[in-house]
Amino acid sequence: MVAKELEGMRNTSKKGKNSSPGGAPENKMFTSVKLDTQCVVYFRTNPPINPSDFVHAVCSDFAASGAKQMRYTNRLTPIERTGKATVEGIEEVARHVLKPHFHEGQEGVKFAIRPSLRHHDVLTRDVIINTVARCVGLQHRVDLKNYDVLVLVEVYKVRFSWRR
């Protein structure tokens, strides 16, 4: 049975040399993204894996078993969507990402915004917070201590390339 499983793994690795239209190998669930940042590793997930669902499953497994499965991992942050590090880019991404949490019948949601800037000196924290808050809308309230939804905004400005 082990030999059959190994043979099946070899066959799928041979198929993976062809690339999908997005540039990632078809059989790889994760693709490493090389950025020049120390102590931070970025991975792109390929369908059918949703980054938020993956991180939630990892955290749920840890909560249920109490055993950490990843030795060197201290934090997992799912990135729902990426865009340019400009006010317009942040607005575009915020409208898409915030829609299911704030604009589909929800009223009076308490929220907090936590921006994190790495290698970025163009936009300030205040500009990012105000831009995202405008996208959330006036019908919701800011509550920094007892929020219902925490909006994490990761801003990283650098050139990068996908490695295959």
PDB file of C-alpha atoms in Angstrom, residues 32-128:
ATOM      1  CA  SER A  32       6.402  30.158  -1.829  1.00  0.00           C
ATOM      2  CA  VAL A  33       6.652  33.899  -2.472  1.00  0.00           C
ATOM      3  CA  LYS A  34      10.207  35.176  -2.153  1.00  0.00           C
ATOM      4  CA  LEU A  35      10.463  38.589  -0.477  1.00  0.00           C
ATOM      5  CA  ASP A  36      13.504  40.076   1.193  1.00  0.00           C
ATOM      6  CA  THR A  37      12.071  40.088   4.706  1.00  0.00           C
ATOM      7  CA  GLN A  38      13.848  38.449   7.589  1.00  0.00           C
ATOM      8  CA  CYS A  39      11.862  36.106   9.836  1.00  0.00           C
ATOM      9  CA  VAL A  40       8.730  36.308   7.641  1.00  0.00           C
ATOM     10  CA  VAL A  41       7.647  33.715   5.087  1.00  0.00           C
ATOM     11  CA  TYR A  42       4.902  34.300   2.529  1.00  0.00           C
ATOM     12  CA  PHE A  43       2.952  31.543   0.780  1.00  0.00           C
ATOM     13  CA  ARG A  44       0.327  31.825  -1.911  1.00  0.00           C
ATOM     14  CA  THR A  45      -2.464  29.289  -1.646  1.00  0.00           C
ATOM     15  CA  ASN A  46      -3.936  27.801  -4.769  1.00  0.00           C
ATOM     16  CA  PRO A  47      -7.558  26.654  -5.179  1.00  0.00           C
ATOM     17  CA  PRO A  48      -9.343  24.956  -3.502  1.00  0.00           C
ATOM     18  CA  ILE A  49      -7.565  26.315  -0.391  1.00  0.00           C
ATOM     19  CA  ASN A  50      -8.955  29.532   1.059  1.00  0.00           C
ATOM     20  CA  PRO A  51      -6.317  31.292   3.238  1.00  0.00           C
ATOM     21  CA  SER A  52      -8.790  32.250   5.997  1.00  0.00           C
ATOM     22  CA  ASP A  53     -10.309  28.779   6.165  1.00  0.00           C
ATOM     23  CA  PHE A  54      -6.826  27.217   6.267  1.00  0.00           C
ATOM     24  CA  VAL A  55      -5.663  29.399   9.186  1.00  0.00           C
ATOM     25  CA  HIS A  56      -8.951  28.793  11.008  1.00  0.00           C
ATOM     26  CA  ALA A  57      -8.532  25.013  10.599  1.00  0.00           C
ATOM     27  CA  VAL A  58      -4.945  25.133  11.904  1.00  0.00           C
ATOM     28  CA  CYS A  59      -6.018  27.176  14.943  1.00  0.00           C
ATOM     29  CA  SER A  60      -9.032  24.917  15.575  1.00  0.00           C
ATOM     30  CA  ASP A  61      -6.815  21.815  15.467  1.00  0.00           C
ATOM     31  CA  PHE A  62      -4.434  23.419  17.939  1.00  0.00           C
ATOM     32  CA  ALA A  63      -7.284  24.434  20.264  1.00  0.00           C
ATOM     33  CA  ALA A  64      -8.778  20.920  20.138  1.00  0.00           C
ATOM     34  CA  SER A  65      -5.554  18.947  20.590  1.00  0.00           C
ATOM     35  CA  GLY A  66      -3.339  21.400  22.452  1.00  0.00           C
ATOM     36  CA  ALA A  67      -0.406  20.192  20.344  1.00  0.00           C
ATOM     37  CA  LYS A  68       1.346  22.657  18.071  1.00  0.00           C
ATOM     38  CA  GLN A  69       1.924  21.032  14.684  1.00  0.00           C
ATOM     39  CA  MET A  70       4.285  23.686  13.284  1.00  0.00           C
ATOM     40  CA  ARG A  71       7.504  23.991  15.251  1.00  0.00           C
ATOM     41  CA  TYR A  72       8.754  27.369  14.041  1.00  0.00           C
ATOM     42  CA  THR A  73       5.480  29.143  13.331  1.00  0.00           C
ATOM     43  CA  ASN A  74       4.481  31.896  15.735  1.00  0.00           C
ATOM     44  CA  ARG A  75       1.788  33.671  13.721  1.00  0.00           C
ATOM     45  CA  LEU A  76      -0.369  32.881  10.694  1.00  0.00           C
ATOM     46  CA  THR A  77      -2.059  35.808   8.965  1.00  0.00           C
ATOM     47  CA  PRO A  78      -4.373  34.993   6.053  1.00  0.00           C
ATOM     48  CA  ILE A  79      -4.277  37.522   3.208  1.00  0.00           C
ATOM     49  CA  GLU A  80      -7.650  37.646   1.468  1.00  0.00           C
ATOM     50  CA  ARG A  81      -6.647  39.976  -1.353  1.00  0.00           C
ATOM     51  CA  THR A  82      -3.700  42.124  -2.386  1.00  0.00           C
ATOM     52  CA  GLY A  83      -3.484  45.454  -4.154  1.00  0.00           C
ATOM     53  CA  LYS A  84      -1.284  48.485  -4.674  1.00  0.00           C
ATOM     54  CA  ALA A  85       0.003  50.336  -1.612  1.00  0.00           C
ATOM     55  CA  THR A  86      -1.882  53.532  -2.484  1.00  0.00           C
ATOM     56  CA  VAL A  87      -5.058  55.062  -1.086  1.00  0.00           C
ATOM     57  CA  GLU A  88      -6.941  53.938  -4.206  1.00  0.00           C
ATOM     58  CA  GLY A  89      -5.499  50.421  -3.934  1.00  0.00           C
ATOM     59  CA  ILE A  90      -6.456  50.159  -0.267  1.00  0.00           C
ATOM     60  CA  GLU A  91      -9.997  51.378  -1.033  1.00  0.00           C
ATOM     61  CA  GLU A  92     -10.402  48.794  -3.803  1.00  0.00           C
ATOM     62  CA  VAL A  93      -9.207  45.907  -1.646  1.00  0.00           C
ATOM     63  CA  ALA A  94     -11.193  47.111   1.390  1.00  0.00           C
ATOM     64  CA  ARG A  95     -14.463  47.276  -0.539  1.00  0.00           C
ATOM     65  CA  HIS A  96     -14.021  43.691  -1.725  1.00  0.00           C
ATOM     66  CA  VAL A  97     -12.803  42.192   1.561  1.00  0.00           C
ATOM     67  CA  LEU A  98     -15.151  44.099   3.899  1.00  0.00           C
ATOM     68  CA  LYS A  99     -18.349  43.486   1.917  1.00  0.00           C
ATOM     69  CA  PRO A 100     -19.372  40.176   3.565  1.00  0.00           C
ATOM     70  CA  HIS A 101     -18.602  41.484   7.058  1.00  0.00           C
ATOM     71  CA  PHE A 102     -20.187  44.950   6.923  1.00  0.00           C
ATOM     72  CA  HIS A 103     -22.340  45.472   3.833  1.00  0.00           C
ATOM     73  CA  GLU A 104     -24.597  42.448   3.541  1.00  0.00           C
ATOM     74  CA  GLY A 105     -27.377  43.349   5.972  1.00  0.00           C
ATOM     75  CA  GLN A 106     -25.228  43.858   9.068  1.00  0.00           C
ATOM     76  CA  GLU A 107     -25.953  46.920  11.225  1.00  0.00           C
ATOM     77  CA  GLY A 108     -24.025  48.338  14.165  1.00  0.00           C
ATOM     78  CA  VAL A 109     -20.994  46.065  13.979  1.00  0.00           C
ATOM     79  CA  LYS A 110     -18.226  47.108  16.377  1.00  0.00           C
ATOM     80  CA  PHE A 111     -14.845  47.044  14.667  1.00  0.00           C
ATOM     81  CA  ALA A 112     -11.181  47.923  15.088  1.00  0.00           C
ATOM     82  CA  ILE A 113      -8.536  48.462  12.421  1.00  0.00           C
ATOM     83  CA  ARG A 114      -4.953  47.334  12.995  1.00  0.00           C
ATOM     84  CA  PRO A 115      -2.508  48.321  10.234  1.00  0.00           C
ATOM     85  CA  SER A 116       0.958  46.831   9.974  1.00  0.00           C
ATOM     86  CA  LEU A 117       3.514  48.538   7.741  1.00  0.00           C
ATOM     87  CA  ARG A 118       6.728  46.846   6.575  1.00  0.00           C
ATOM     88  CA  HIS A 119       9.282  48.589   4.358  1.00  0.00           C
ATOM     89  CA  HIS A 120       6.732  51.274   3.591  1.00  0.00           C
ATOM     90  CA  ASP A 121       7.087  55.001   4.180  1.00  0.00           C
ATOM     91  CA  VAL A 122       4.561  56.560   1.783  1.00  0.00           C
ATOM     92  CA  LEU A 123       1.255  56.078   3.637  1.00  0.00           C
ATOM     93  CA  THR A 124       0.920  56.684   7.370  1.00  0.00           C
ATOM     94  CA  ARG A 125      -1.052  54.565   9.811  1.00  0.00           C
ATOM     95  CA  ASP A 126      -3.651  57.348  10.163  1.00  0.00           C
ATOM     96  CA  VAL A 127      -4.245  57.552   6.406  1.00  0.00           C
ATOM     97  CA  ILE A 128      -4.692  53.766   6.204  1.00  0.00           C
TER      98      ILE A 128
END
